[in-house]
Coordinates of C-alpha atoms in Angstrom, one line a residue:
M76 CA 86.3 -35.9 -9.3
D77 CA 87.5 -32.4 -8.6
K78 CA 87.4 -31.9 -4.9
K79 CA 85.8 -28.5 -5.1
K80 CA 83.1 -29.6 -7.4
A81 CA 82.2 -32.4 -5.1
V82 CA 81.9 -30.0 -2.1
K83 CA 79.8 -27.7 -4.3
L84 CA 77.3 -30.7 -4.9
A85 CA 77.1 -31.7 -1.5
T86 CA 76.2 -28.1 -0.3
A87 CA 73.5 -28.1 -3.0
S88 CA 72.0 -31.2 -1.9
A89 CA 71.9 -30.0 1.8
V90 CA 70.2 -26.7 0.7
A91 CA 67.5 -28.6 -1.2
A92 CA 66.8 -30.9 1.7
S93 CA 66.1 -27.9 3.9
A94 CA 68.9 -28.7 6.5
F95 CA 67.8 -32.4 6.8
V96 CA 70.9 -33.4 4.8
A97 CA 74.3 -32.2 5.9
A98 CA 77.2 -31.9 3.4
N99 CA 78.4 -35.4 3.4
P100 CA 80.3 -37.2 0.8
H101 CA 79.4 -40.6 1.7
A102 CA 76.7 -42.1 -0.1
S103 CA 75.0 -44.2 2.3
Q104 CA 74.5 -41.2 4.7
A105 CA 72.9 -39.4 1.9
A106 CA 70.4 -42.1 1.1
T107 CA 69.4 -42.3 4.8
D108 CA 68.6 -38.6 4.8
V109 CA 66.5 -38.8 1.5
A110 CA 64.5 -41.7 3.1
T111 CA 63.9 -39.4 6.2
V112 CA 62.8 -36.5 4.1
V113 CA 60.2 -38.7 2.4
S114 CA 59.0 -40.3 5.4
Q115 CA 58.6 -37.0 7.2
A116 CA 56.7 -35.4 4.0
K117 CA 54.4 -38.5 4.1
A118 CA 53.8 -37.8 7.6
Q119 CA 52.8 -34.5 7.3
M120 CA 50.4 -35.1 4.4
K121 CA 48.5 -37.7 6.5
E122 CA 48.5 -35.1 9.3
A123 CA 46.9 -32.8 7.3
Y124 CA 44.2 -35.4 6.7
Y125 CA 44.0 -36.1 10.4
T126 CA 43.5 -32.6 11.2
Y127 CA 39.9 -32.7 10.2
S128 CA 39.1 -36.5 10.3
H129 CA 40.1 -37.2 13.8
T130 CA 38.6 -34.0 15.0
V131 CA 35.4 -35.0 13.6
T132 CA 35.5 -38.5 14.7
E133 CA 36.8 -37.7 18.4
T134 CA 34.7 -34.5 19.2
G135 CA 31.7 -34.8 16.6
Q136 CA 32.6 -31.1 15.6
F137 CA 34.3 -29.5 12.8
P138 CA 37.8 -28.3 13.4
D139 CA 38.9 -24.7 12.8
I140 CA 39.0 -24.5 9.0
K141 CA 42.3 -22.1 9.7
D142 CA 44.0 -25.2 11.2
V143 CA 42.9 -27.4 8.2
Y144 CA 44.5 -24.8 5.7
A145 CA 47.6 -24.5 7.7
A146 CA 48.0 -28.3 7.6
Y147 CA 47.2 -28.4 4.0
N148 CA 49.7 -26.0 3.2
K149 CA 52.4 -27.5 5.5
A150 CA 51.7 -30.7 3.5
K151 CA 52.0 -29.2 0.2
Q152 CA 55.3 -27.7 1.1
A153 CA 56.8 -30.9 2.6
Y154 CA 55.7 -32.6 -0.8
A155 CA 57.3 -30.0 -2.8
N156 CA 60.5 -29.7 -0.6
A157 CA 60.7 -33.8 -0.7
V158 CA 60.4 -33.8 -4.4
A159 CA 63.2 -31.5 -4.7
V160 CA 65.4 -33.5 -2.3
V161 CA 64.6 -36.8 -4.1
N162 CA 65.3 -35.2 -7.7
K163 CA 68.7 -34.0 -6.3
A164 CA 69.8 -36.9 -4.2
G165 CA 67.3 -39.8 -4.7
G166 CA 69.9 -41.9 -6.7
A167 CA 68.6 -45.4 -7.6
K168 CA 65.6 -45.1 -5.6
K169 CA 64.4 -41.8 -7.0
D170 CA 61.7 -43.1 -9.1
A171 CA 60.1 -45.1 -6.4
Y172 CA 60.6 -42.2 -3.9
L173 CA 58.8 -39.9 -6.4
A174 CA 56.0 -42.4 -7.0
D175 CA 55.5 -43.1 -3.1
L176 CA 55.3 -39.3 -2.4
Q177 CA 53.0 -38.6 -5.6
A178 CA 50.5 -41.5 -4.5
T179 CA 50.6 -40.3 -0.9
Y180 CA 50.1 -36.6 -1.8
E181 CA 47.2 -37.5 -4.4
T182 CA 45.6 -39.7 -1.7
Y183 CA 45.7 -37.3 1.2
V184 CA 46.3 -33.7 0.0
F185 CA 45.4 -32.7 -3.6
K186 CA 45.0 -34.3 -7.0
A187 CA 43.2 -32.8 -10.1
N188 CA 40.1 -34.7 -11.1
P189 CA 40.1 -37.0 -7.8
K190 CA 38.8 -40.4 -7.7
S191 CA 36.8 -41.5 -4.5
G192 CA 39.2 -41.6 -1.5
E193 CA 41.6 -39.3 -3.2
A194 CA 42.7 -35.7 -2.5
R195 CA 41.0 -35.9 0.8
V196 CA 42.2 -32.8 2.3
A197 CA 41.4 -30.6 -0.7
T198 CA 38.1 -32.3 -0.9
Y199 CA 37.2 -31.6 2.4
I200 CA 38.2 -27.9 2.2
D201 CA 36.1 -27.3 -0.9
A202 CA 33.1 -29.2 0.7
Y203 CA 33.4 -27.3 3.8
N204 CA 33.5 -23.8 1.9
Y205 CA 30.8 -24.8 -0.1
A206 CA 28.7 -25.9 2.9
V207 CA 29.2 -22.7 4.7
K208 CA 28.1 -21.0 1.5
L209 CA 25.0 -22.8 1.4
D210 CA 24.4 -22.2 5.1
G211 CA 24.8 -18.6 4.2
L212 CA 21.9 -18.7 1.8
R213 CA 19.8 -20.7 4.5
Q214 CA 20.5 -18.0 7.0
D215 CA 19.7 -15.3 4.4
L216 CA 16.3 -17.2 3.6
A217 CA 15.6 -17.4 7.3
K218 CA 15.9 -13.6 7.8
A219 CA 13.6 -13.2 4.6
V220 CA 11.0 -15.3 6.2
E221 CA 11.3 -13.4 9.4
A222 CA 11.0 -10.0 7.6
K223 CA 8.1 -11.5 5.8
D224 CA 9.9 -10.5 2.5
L225 CA 8.3 -12.9 0.0
K226 CA 10.1 -11.9 -3.1
K227 CA 13.5 -12.1 -1.2
A228 CA 12.3 -15.6 0.1
E229 CA 11.1 -16.8 -3.3
E230 CA 14.9 -15.7 -4.7
L231 CA 16.6 -17.6 -2.2
Y232 CA 14.3 -20.6 -2.2
H233 CA 15.4 -20.9 -5.9
K234 CA 19.1 -20.5 -5.2
I235 CA 18.9 -23.1 -2.5
S236 CA 16.9 -25.6 -4.6
Y237 CA 19.5 -25.1 -7.2
E238 CA 22.2 -26.0 -5.0
L239 CA 20.7 -28.8 -3.5
K240 CA 19.7 -30.4 -6.8
T241 CA 22.9 -29.8 -8.6
R242 CA 25.9 -28.8 -6.2
T243 CA 25.6 -30.8 -2.9
V244 CA 27.1 -33.9 -4.5
I245 CA 30.4 -32.3 -3.6
L246 CA 29.6 -33.0 0.3
D247 CA 29.4 -36.9 -1.0
R248 CA 32.7 -36.9 -2.1
V249 CA 34.3 -36.2 1.2
Y250 CA 36.3 -39.2 2.4
G251 CA 35.2 -40.6 5.8
Q252 CA 31.6 -41.5 6.7
S253 CA 31.5 -39.7 10.1
T254 CA 32.6 -36.2 8.4
R255 CA 30.4 -36.7 5.3
E256 CA 27.2 -37.3 7.8
L257 CA 28.1 -34.3 10.0
L258 CA 28.6 -32.0 6.7
R259 CA 25.1 -33.4 5.6
S260 CA 23.2 -33.0 8.7
Q261 CA 24.5 -29.6 9.6
F262 CA 24.3 -27.8 6.4
K263 CA 22.6 -29.9 3.6
A264 CA 19.7 -31.3 5.8
E265 CA 18.9 -27.7 7.4
A266 CA 18.9 -25.9 4.3
Q267 CA 16.7 -28.6 2.7
K268 CA 14.4 -28.6 5.9
L269 CA 14.0 -24.7 5.5
R270 CA 13.6 -24.8 2.0
D271 CA 10.9 -27.7 2.0
S272 CA 9.0 -25.7 4.4
L273 CA 8.3 -23.1 1.9
I274 CA 7.2 -25.3 -0.9
Y275 CA 3.6 -24.6 -0.7
D276 CA 4.4 -20.7 -0.4
I277 CA 6.6 -20.4 -3.4
T278 CA 4.3 -22.5 -5.4
V279 CA 1.4 -20.6 -4.6
A280 CA 3.2 -17.1 -5.1
M281 CA 4.4 -18.5 -8.6
K282 CA 1.2 -20.0 -9.7
A283 CA -0.8 -17.0 -8.6
R284 CA 1.3 -15.0 -11.1
E285 CA 1.2 -17.5 -13.8
A286 CA -2.6 -17.3 -13.4
Q287 CA -2.5 -13.6 -13.6
D288 CA 0.0 -13.5 -16.6
A289 CA -2.4 -16.1 -18.6
V290 CA -5.5 -13.9 -18.1
K291 CA -3.7 -11.2 -19.5
A292 CA -2.5 -13.2 -22.5
G293 CA -6.1 -14.5 -23.0
N294 CA -5.1 -18.1 -22.1
L295 CA -8.0 -19.0 -19.6
D296 CA -7.1 -22.8 -19.9
K297 CA -3.4 -22.1 -18.3
A298 CA -5.0 -19.6 -16.1
K299 CA -7.5 -22.2 -14.5
A300 CA -4.6 -24.9 -14.4
A301 CA -2.5 -22.6 -12.2
L302 CA -5.1 -21.4 -10.2
D303 CA -6.3 -25.1 -9.4
Q304 CA -2.9 -25.3 -8.0
V305 CA -3.1 -22.2 -6.1
N306 CA -6.4 -23.5 -4.4
Q307 CA -4.9 -26.8 -3.9
Y308 CA -1.8 -25.3 -1.9
V309 CA -2.9 -22.1 -0.4
S310 CA -4.3 -23.5 2.9
K311 CA -0.8 -25.1 3.5
V312 CA 1.3 -22.0 3.3
T313 CA 3.1 -20.9 6.2
D314 CA 1.9 -18.2 8.7
A315 CA 4.7 -15.9 7.8
F316 CA 3.3 -15.2 4.3
K317 CA -0.4 -16.5 4.7
A318 CA -2.0 -13.0 4.6
E319 CA 0.1 -12.0 1.3
L320 CA -0.5 -15.6 -0.3
Q321 CA -4.2 -15.4 0.4
K322 CA -4.6 -12.2 -1.2
A323 CA -2.5 -13.4 -4.2
A324 CA -4.9 -16.3 -4.7
Q325 CA -7.8 -14.2 -4.2
D326 CA -6.6 -11.6 -6.7
A327 CA -5.6 -14.3 -9.2
K328 CA -9.2 -16.0 -8.7
A329 CA -11.0 -12.7 -9.2
A330 CA -8.8 -11.8 -12.5
Y331 CA -9.7 -15.4 -13.8
E332 CA -13.2 -15.0 -13.0
A333 CA -13.5 -11.3 -14.3
A334 CA -12.4 -12.7 -17.6
L335 CA -14.2 -15.7 -17.7
P336 CA -17.7 -15.6 -19.7
F337 CA -20.6 -15.6 -17.3
K338 CA -23.0 -18.8 -18.0
V339 CA -25.4 -20.9 -16.6
E340 CA -23.9 -24.6 -15.8
S341 CA -26.9 -26.3 -15.0
V342 CA -30.7 -25.8 -13.9
A343 CA -32.4 -28.6 -12.0
V344 CA -35.5 -29.2 -10.2
V345 CA -34.3 -30.2 -6.8
N346 CA -37.7 -31.4 -5.4
A347 CA -41.4 -30.6 -6.0
K348 CA -40.6 -26.9 -4.1
Q349 CA -37.2 -25.9 -5.2
I350 CA -35.4 -25.2 -8.4
E351 CA -31.4 -25.0 -8.3
I352 CA -29.3 -22.8 -10.8
K353 CA -25.8 -23.4 -11.0
L354 CA -23.3 -20.8 -12.4
N355 CA -19.8 -20.9 -13.3
K356 CA -18.8 -17.9 -11.2
A357 CA -20.1 -15.7 -8.5
V358 CA -23.3 -13.9 -9.4
D359 CA -24.4 -10.1 -8.5
T360 CA -26.8 -10.6 -5.6
S361 CA -29.1 -7.8 -6.9
T362 CA -29.6 -9.4 -10.1
A363 CA -29.9 -12.8 -8.8
S364 CA -32.5 -11.9 -6.3
N365 CA -34.7 -10.1 -8.9
K366 CA -37.6 -12.7 -9.5
N367 CA -38.2 -10.9 -13.0
N368 CA -35.1 -12.5 -14.0
Y369 CA -36.6 -15.9 -14.1
K370 CA -39.5 -17.1 -16.3
V371 CA -41.6 -19.8 -16.9
Q372 CA -43.3 -20.8 -20.1
K373 CA -45.8 -23.9 -20.3
S374 CA -46.6 -25.6 -23.8
S375 CA -49.8 -23.8 -23.7
D376 CA -48.5 -20.4 -23.0
S377 CA -47.9 -17.9 -25.8
S378 CA -45.0 -16.2 -23.8
A379 CA -43.0 -16.7 -20.7
T380 CA -44.2 -15.4 -17.2
A381 CA -41.8 -13.9 -14.6
L382 CA -41.5 -15.6 -11.4
A383 CA -42.2 -12.3 -9.7
T384 CA -45.7 -12.7 -11.3
L385 CA -46.1 -16.5 -10.8
D386 CA -44.7 -16.5 -7.1
G387 CA -43.9 -12.9 -5.7
S388 CA -43.1 -14.3 -2.4
A389 CA -40.8 -17.3 -3.5
D390 CA -37.3 -17.1 -1.6
I391 CA -34.2 -16.8 -3.6
S392 CA -31.1 -18.0 -1.7
I393 CA -27.3 -17.7 -2.8
S394 CA -24.9 -19.8 -1.8
D395 CA -21.5 -18.6 0.1
D396 CA -19.5 -18.7 -3.1
G397 CA -22.1 -17.0 -5.1
K398 CA -22.3 -19.8 -7.7
T399 CA -25.6 -21.4 -7.0
V400 CA -29.0 -19.6 -6.7
T401 CA -31.9 -21.5 -5.2
I402 CA -35.5 -20.7 -5.9
T403 CA -37.9 -22.2 -3.1
T404 CA -41.4 -21.5 -4.1
T405 CA -44.1 -20.6 -1.5
N406 CA -46.5 -23.5 -2.3
G407 CA -44.5 -25.9 -4.7
I408 CA -43.6 -25.8 -8.3
I409 CA -46.8 -27.5 -9.4
S410 CA -49.3 -25.2 -7.6
Q411 CA -47.3 -21.7 -8.2
F412 CA -46.6 -22.6 -11.9
S413 CA -49.8 -24.4 -12.6
V414 CA -47.7 -27.3 -14.1
A415 CA -48.7 -31.0 -13.9
N416 CA -46.6 -33.6 -12.2
D417 CA -44.3 -35.1 -15.2
A418 CA -45.3 -32.3 -17.6
P419 CA -42.5 -30.5 -19.0
F420 CA -42.1 -26.6 -18.9
K421 CA -39.5 -24.1 -20.2
F422 CA -37.5 -22.4 -17.5
I423 CA -35.6 -19.1 -18.4
V424 CA -32.8 -17.3 -16.8
E425 CA -31.8 -14.1 -18.0
N426 CA -30.3 -10.5 -17.0
L427 CA -28.2 -12.0 -14.4
K428 CA -24.9 -10.3 -14.1
D429 CA -21.5 -11.7 -12.4
K430 CA -20.1 -9.6 -9.6
Y431 CA -17.7 -7.8 -12.2
G432 CA -20.8 -6.9 -14.2
K433 CA -21.0 -9.1 -17.1
T434 CA -24.3 -10.2 -18.2
L435 CA -24.8 -13.8 -19.0
D436 CA -26.7 -14.6 -22.3
S437 CA -30.3 -15.6 -22.0
Y438 CA -30.4 -19.2 -20.8
S439 CA -33.4 -21.7 -21.3
T440 CA -34.0 -25.2 -20.5
N441 CA -36.7 -27.7 -20.1
L442 CA -37.7 -28.9 -16.8
V443 CA -40.0 -31.3 -15.3
V444 CA -41.4 -32.1 -11.8
K445 CA -41.5 -36.0 -11.7
D446 CA -41.8 -36.7 -8.0
T447 CA -43.4 -39.9 -7.1
V448 CA -41.2 -40.6 -4.0
A449 CA -42.8 -40.1 -0.7
P450 CA -40.8 -38.1 1.8
T451 CA -39.2 -39.6 4.8
L452 CA -38.7 -38.5 8.3
K453 CA -35.0 -38.2 8.9
D454 CA -34.5 -37.0 12.4
V455 CA -36.5 -35.6 15.5
K456 CA -34.6 -33.0 17.6
A457 CA -35.4 -31.6 20.9
T458 CA -33.0 -30.1 23.2
A459 CA -33.4 -28.5 26.5
K460 CA -31.6 -27.2 29.5
S461 CA -34.5 -28.5 31.9
T462 CA -37.9 -28.2 29.5
T463 CA -38.8 -27.2 26.1
T464 CA -41.9 -26.9 24.1
R465 CA -40.1 -27.0 20.7
V466 CA -39.3 -30.2 18.6
T467 CA -37.7 -29.8 15.4
L468 CA -38.6 -32.4 12.3
V469 CA -36.2 -32.9 9.5
F470 CA -37.4 -34.4 6.5
S471 CA -35.8 -35.8 3.3
E472 CA -37.6 -32.9 1.3
P473 CA -39.8 -30.0 1.7
V474 CA -43.2 -30.9 3.1
Q475 CA -46.5 -28.9 3.5
T476 CA -47.6 -28.0 6.7
N477 CA -51.1 -27.0 5.8
G478 CA -53.3 -29.9 6.8
A479 CA -50.5 -31.4 8.7
I480 CA -51.4 -32.9 12.1
A481 CA -49.0 -33.6 14.9
Y482 CA -49.3 -35.3 18.5
V483 CA -46.6 -35.3 21.2
G484 CA -47.1 -37.3 24.2
G485 CA -50.6 -37.7 23.3
Q486 CA -51.4 -34.1 23.0
A487 CA -51.9 -31.9 20.0
A488 CA -49.1 -29.9 19.0
S489 CA -48.9 -26.8 16.4
V490 CA -47.1 -27.3 13.1
Q491 CA -45.2 -24.4 11.4
P492 CA -42.4 -24.2 8.8
G493 CA -38.9 -24.2 9.8
S494 CA -36.1 -21.9 9.2
N495 CA -34.7 -24.5 6.7
V496 CA -36.8 -25.5 4.0
N497 CA -36.5 -29.3 5.1
E498 CA -37.6 -28.6 8.7
V499 CA -40.8 -28.3 10.3
I500 CA -41.1 -26.9 14.0
L501 CA -43.7 -28.4 16.4
T502 CA -44.8 -26.3 19.5
T503 CA -46.1 -28.5 22.3
A504 CA -49.0 -27.8 24.7
Q505 CA -46.9 -29.2 27.3
A506 CA -43.4 -28.9 28.7
L507 CA -41.0 -31.5 27.6
E508 CA -38.5 -32.6 30.1
A509 CA -34.8 -33.1 29.4
G510 CA -34.0 -36.8 29.4
K511 CA -37.4 -37.9 28.9
T512 CA -38.9 -39.9 26.1
Y513 CA -42.0 -39.2 24.1
D514 CA -44.2 -40.6 21.5
L515 CA -44.4 -38.7 18.2
T516 CA -47.6 -39.3 15.7
L517 CA -47.7 -37.5 12.3
L518 CA -50.8 -37.4 10.2
N519 CA -51.1 -36.3 6.6
F520 CA -47.6 -34.8 6.2
K521 CA -46.9 -34.6 2.4
D522 CA -44.6 -33.1 -0.1
Y523 CA -45.4 -30.6 -2.6
A524 CA -46.0 -33.2 -5.3
N525 CA -48.8 -34.3 -2.6
N526 CA -46.9 -37.6 -1.8
F527 CA -47.8 -38.4 1.7
L528 CA -45.3 -39.4 4.5
Q529 CA -45.5 -43.4 4.8
P530 CA -46.8 -44.9 6.6
N531 CA -49.7 -42.3 7.3
P532 CA -49.9 -41.8 10.2
T533 CA -46.4 -42.1 11.1
T534 CA -45.3 -43.0 14.7
K535 CA -42.0 -42.5 16.1
S536 CA -40.4 -42.0 19.8
F537 CA -37.8 -39.4 20.6
T538 CA -35.7 -38.3 23.8
V539 CA -35.4 -34.7 24.7
S540 CA -31.3 -34.2 24.8
S541 CA -30.2 -32.5 27.9
D542 CA -28.2 -29.4 27.2
A543 CA -26.5 -27.9 30.3
V544 CA -23.2 -27.2 28.7
A545 CA -22.0 -23.7 28.6
P546 CA -21.0 -22.3 25.4
T547 CA -17.7 -21.4 24.7
V548 CA -15.9 -19.0 22.2
Q549 CA -14.4 -20.3 19.2
D550 CA -12.9 -17.5 17.3
V551 CA -12.9 -13.5 17.9
K552 CA -12.6 -11.6 14.4
V553 CA -12.3 -7.9 14.0
V554 CA -14.2 -7.2 10.7
R555 CA -13.7 -3.3 10.8
D556 CA -13.1 -0.5 13.0
N557 CA -16.6 -0.8 14.6
L558 CA -17.6 -4.2 14.3
I559 CA -16.4 -7.4 16.0
E560 CA -17.5 -11.1 15.0
V561 CA -17.6 -13.7 17.7
T562 CA -18.0 -17.3 16.8
F563 CA -19.5 -19.8 19.6
D564 CA -19.7 -23.7 19.5
K565 CA -23.3 -23.5 19.7
A566 CA -26.3 -21.4 18.7
M567 CA -26.6 -18.2 20.7
D568 CA -29.2 -15.8 22.1
A569 CA -28.5 -12.4 20.9
S570 CA -30.6 -10.8 23.5
T571 CA -28.5 -11.9 26.4
F572 CA -25.4 -10.0 25.3
A573 CA -26.8 -6.5 26.2
G574 CA -25.0 -5.5 29.4
Y575 CA -22.4 -8.3 29.3
T576 CA -20.5 -7.0 26.4
R577 CA -17.6 -4.2 26.9
V578 CA -14.6 -3.0 25.1
L579 CA -11.9 -1.8 27.3
D580 CA -8.9 0.1 26.6
L581 CA -5.3 -0.9 27.9
N582 CA -6.1 1.1 31.0
G583 CA -9.3 -0.6 31.7
N584 CA -11.7 2.1 30.8
P585 CA -14.7 1.4 28.7
Q586 CA -14.8 2.5 25.2
G587 CA -17.1 1.9 22.0
G588 CA -20.3 3.0 23.4
V589 CA -23.3 0.6 23.6
I590 CA -22.6 -2.5 21.7
T591 CA -25.5 -4.3 19.8
A592 CA -25.5 -7.9 19.0
T593 CA -26.9 -9.6 16.3
I594 CA -26.8 -13.1 14.7
K595 CA -24.9 -13.4 11.3
S596 CA -27.1 -15.0 9.0
G597 CA -26.1 -18.3 7.7
T598 CA -24.1 -19.4 10.5
A599 CA -26.8 -21.4 12.4
G600 CA -26.9 -19.0 14.9
K601 CA -23.3 -19.4 16.3
T602 CA -21.6 -16.2 15.1
V603 CA -22.6 -12.8 16.6
R604 CA -21.8 -9.7 15.2
L605 CA -20.9 -7.0 17.8
A606 CA -21.5 -3.4 16.3
L607 CA -19.7 -0.5 18.4
G608 CA -22.0 2.4 19.3
S609 CA -19.1 4.8 19.0
A610 CA -15.8 5.3 17.8
V611 CA -12.8 4.1 20.0
P612 CA -9.9 6.4 20.5
F613 CA -7.1 5.6 18.0
N614 CA -3.6 6.4 18.4
D615 CA -1.6 8.6 16.2
S616 CA -1.0 5.5 13.8
G617 CA -4.9 4.9 13.7
V618 CA -4.7 1.9 15.8
F619 CA -6.7 0.8 19.0
S620 CA -5.7 -2.0 21.2
G621 CA -7.7 -3.1 23.9
T622 CA -9.8 -6.2 25.3
L623 CA -13.2 -7.5 24.4
V624 CA -14.9 -8.8 27.7
L625 CA -17.7 -11.1 27.4
G626 CA -19.6 -11.8 30.6
N627 CA -21.1 -14.6 32.4
G628 CA -24.8 -13.3 31.4
I629 CA -24.3 -14.1 27.7
K630 CA -26.6 -17.2 27.0
D631 CA -27.0 -19.8 24.4
V632 CA -30.4 -20.6 22.8
N633 CA -31.2 -23.3 25.8
G634 CA -30.2 -20.7 28.6
N635 CA -26.9 -22.0 29.4
A636 CA -24.7 -19.0 30.5
K637 CA -21.2 -18.7 29.4
S638 CA -18.1 -18.2 31.8
A639 CA -16.8 -14.7 31.4
T640 CA -13.9 -14.6 29.1
T641 CA -11.5 -11.6 28.0
H642 CA -10.2 -11.5 24.4
S643 CA -7.4 -9.1 22.9
I644 CA -8.5 -7.1 20.0
T645 CA -6.7 -4.8 17.6
L646 CA -8.9 -2.3 15.6
T647 CA -7.3 -0.2 12.8
K648 CA -9.0 3.0 11.9
D649 CA -10.9 3.0 8.6
T650 CA -9.4 6.1 6.6
A651 CA -10.5 5.0 3.3
R652 CA -13.5 6.3 1.5
P653 CA -16.1 4.1 0.4
T654 CA -16.3 3.9 -3.5
V655 CA -19.3 3.3 -5.8
A656 CA -18.6 -0.3 -7.3
G657 CA -21.6 -0.3 -9.5
A658 CA -24.8 1.4 -10.5
S659 CA -28.1 -0.3 -11.9
Y660 CA -31.5 0.6 -12.7
V661 CA -34.6 -1.4 -11.6
A662 CA -37.6 -0.6 -13.9
A663 CA -41.0 0.3 -12.3
G664 CA -42.6 -2.6 -11.1
G665 CA -39.5 -4.5 -10.7
Q666 CA -37.8 -6.1 -7.8
Y667 CA -34.4 -5.9 -6.0
A668 CA -33.3 -8.1 -3.0
G669 CA -36.8 -9.4 -2.5
N670 CA -38.5 -5.7 -2.7
T671 CA -40.9 -4.8 -5.5
Y672 CA -40.4 -0.8 -6.5
T673 CA -43.5 0.5 -8.0
N674 CA -41.8 3.4 -9.3
G675 CA -38.4 2.0 -10.1
A676 CA -35.3 2.3 -8.2
I677 CA -31.5 3.1 -8.7
V678 CA -29.4 0.6 -7.1
L679 CA -25.8 1.9 -6.0
K680 CA -23.4 -0.8 -4.8
F681 CA -20.5 0.1 -2.7
N682 CA -17.1 -1.4 -1.5
E683 CA -18.3 -1.7 1.9
D684 CA -21.1 -0.9 4.1
V685 CA -22.2 2.8 4.3
A686 CA -24.5 4.8 6.3
K687 CA -27.7 6.0 4.7
I688 CA -27.6 9.8 4.4
G689 CA -30.1 11.2 1.9
S690 CA -28.4 14.7 1.5
D691 CA -25.4 12.9 0.1
F692 CA -27.3 11.7 -3.2
R693 CA -28.0 13.9 -6.1
L694 CA -30.1 13.1 -9.3
I695 CA -29.7 15.0 -12.2
T696 CA -31.5 14.7 -15.5
A697 CA -29.7 14.7 -19.0
G698 CA -31.0 18.3 -19.1
G699 CA -29.3 19.3 -16.0
E700 CA -32.6 19.2 -13.7
D701 CA -32.0 18.3 -10.2
V702 CA -34.7 15.7 -9.3
T703 CA -33.0 14.6 -5.9
S704 CA -36.5 15.2 -4.1
R705 CA -37.9 12.2 -5.9
L706 CA -35.4 9.9 -4.4
N707 CA -35.8 8.0 -1.1
A708 CA -32.7 6.5 0.0
S709 CA -32.6 3.2 1.7
S710 CA -30.2 0.3 2.3
A711 CA -30.7 -2.9 1.1
A712 CA -29.0 -6.3 1.4

């Protein structure tokens, strides 16, 4: 061989070996240097793997990703250099060296489409970068929740949901159990946790929109299905979006009910005194309270007769959701309608409107009073701090008080109807002491089908419960800028609030004038409405922050005084003008809210409570004549 050519070859090999192999004409020395290069390259590839795996195992923390990248790049360079050396000077072991290098490289550093346990560093880098991206979405979602940005939160919720469902498998490909678990716990689990915490919020938001869209498209079945899910989950939403989602749920419900045809679902005789009408949506209280809208026709009648004629004093109550109307007759259905027990009669419902102004079609059904079951005494209640003269009887159905006789402790007691239709109140001649037991005798108590309480007379003993427990405040709610509702754990005496209720500003100065307390109907005496006598001083933003003071002179119905308490309140000035929500005409002799109007009436419904100011009303005829003087403005329920 030409000596110059041999020198050139040796020099080229030295350069390819990156200074590991010196120019040497001896083959044994060259083989040793190639083996060293291969060994060092393999060590560098393993070191890249150890950069993340040993750090996680030993510290429980992730290494700086920059260090992992540096080790990864060194390993790639070492592999490339070693391959070059082997290709130049590998000799007989060339293929073996290359196979060994490739296997090590694909195991520890990189491989296209790797199997489990291969390309460990590249897989880790991809997984870590993905995890950081996922955590960025989580942080953005957390910020959206903090900012109460529901639209942004929903967008990020869906992005994270997609990632968790389709992409997080990349974390499972990382080699090393401790590393996989750390990636899952610090990134995937945290993203999953935040995402899952909003599942009800996003479901309600989506389904409320779906219900609204379905209503607009005229698909009420689809709207109802969506609304059912809204109603199922809205109570479970987070505080961050509660107010917004509750409003969305209410708006969706209102849209659905407004589009729904108004109809009677059923009419039934509850007992010999009451008839119950169930509707598919909330009824307008003015039309529901009009006794002319309910009629009765017996087989012997040529035409139907209005309830207003048959029983002008009948009580009409409407459930809180507005979907149930209960007619409680004065002296029972048999007496008031002149029907016989077990004799059918036609009952007609007409002219009722829903709260959106839709009128239902006239509805009629045959009813029958078939009551042969005697009433039962379900409970006897008497409560006192020390003494009382009041005993409450609770029956299985309404009973008549006329002709009923009661004795308590051997002495006659007066009998009066209770506020609840199934209750009767006894007023005793003597003071009943708390903790003592008394004998009760009831004679001639009967239901409105004249079924007597059995046995007749009925005797029972009862003990007067001792109530010496002070009432406590359960909730304080601002209704509007001059009205606050306070809910207690027991029935309260509204007359005791005078002089013991104050509103103070942040400087401790009294505001709001004289406060008037009334019991809110339908709350069993537990909710008290506090009406401010004058406006509070609002700041430039229309907000008043202060304190509601409830003094120790406030008592429950049994005379137990509460401890003095203070409650932070925030009133927001009402700057929106009231608007007319609807107008209707009551014909002469017709009824509205239980009142009969001989000359007729015009009923205006507003979107909020309004003060009655007669001069603010004008009545103009079609011919332009001002006949306002004929009006007598008054408020009605």
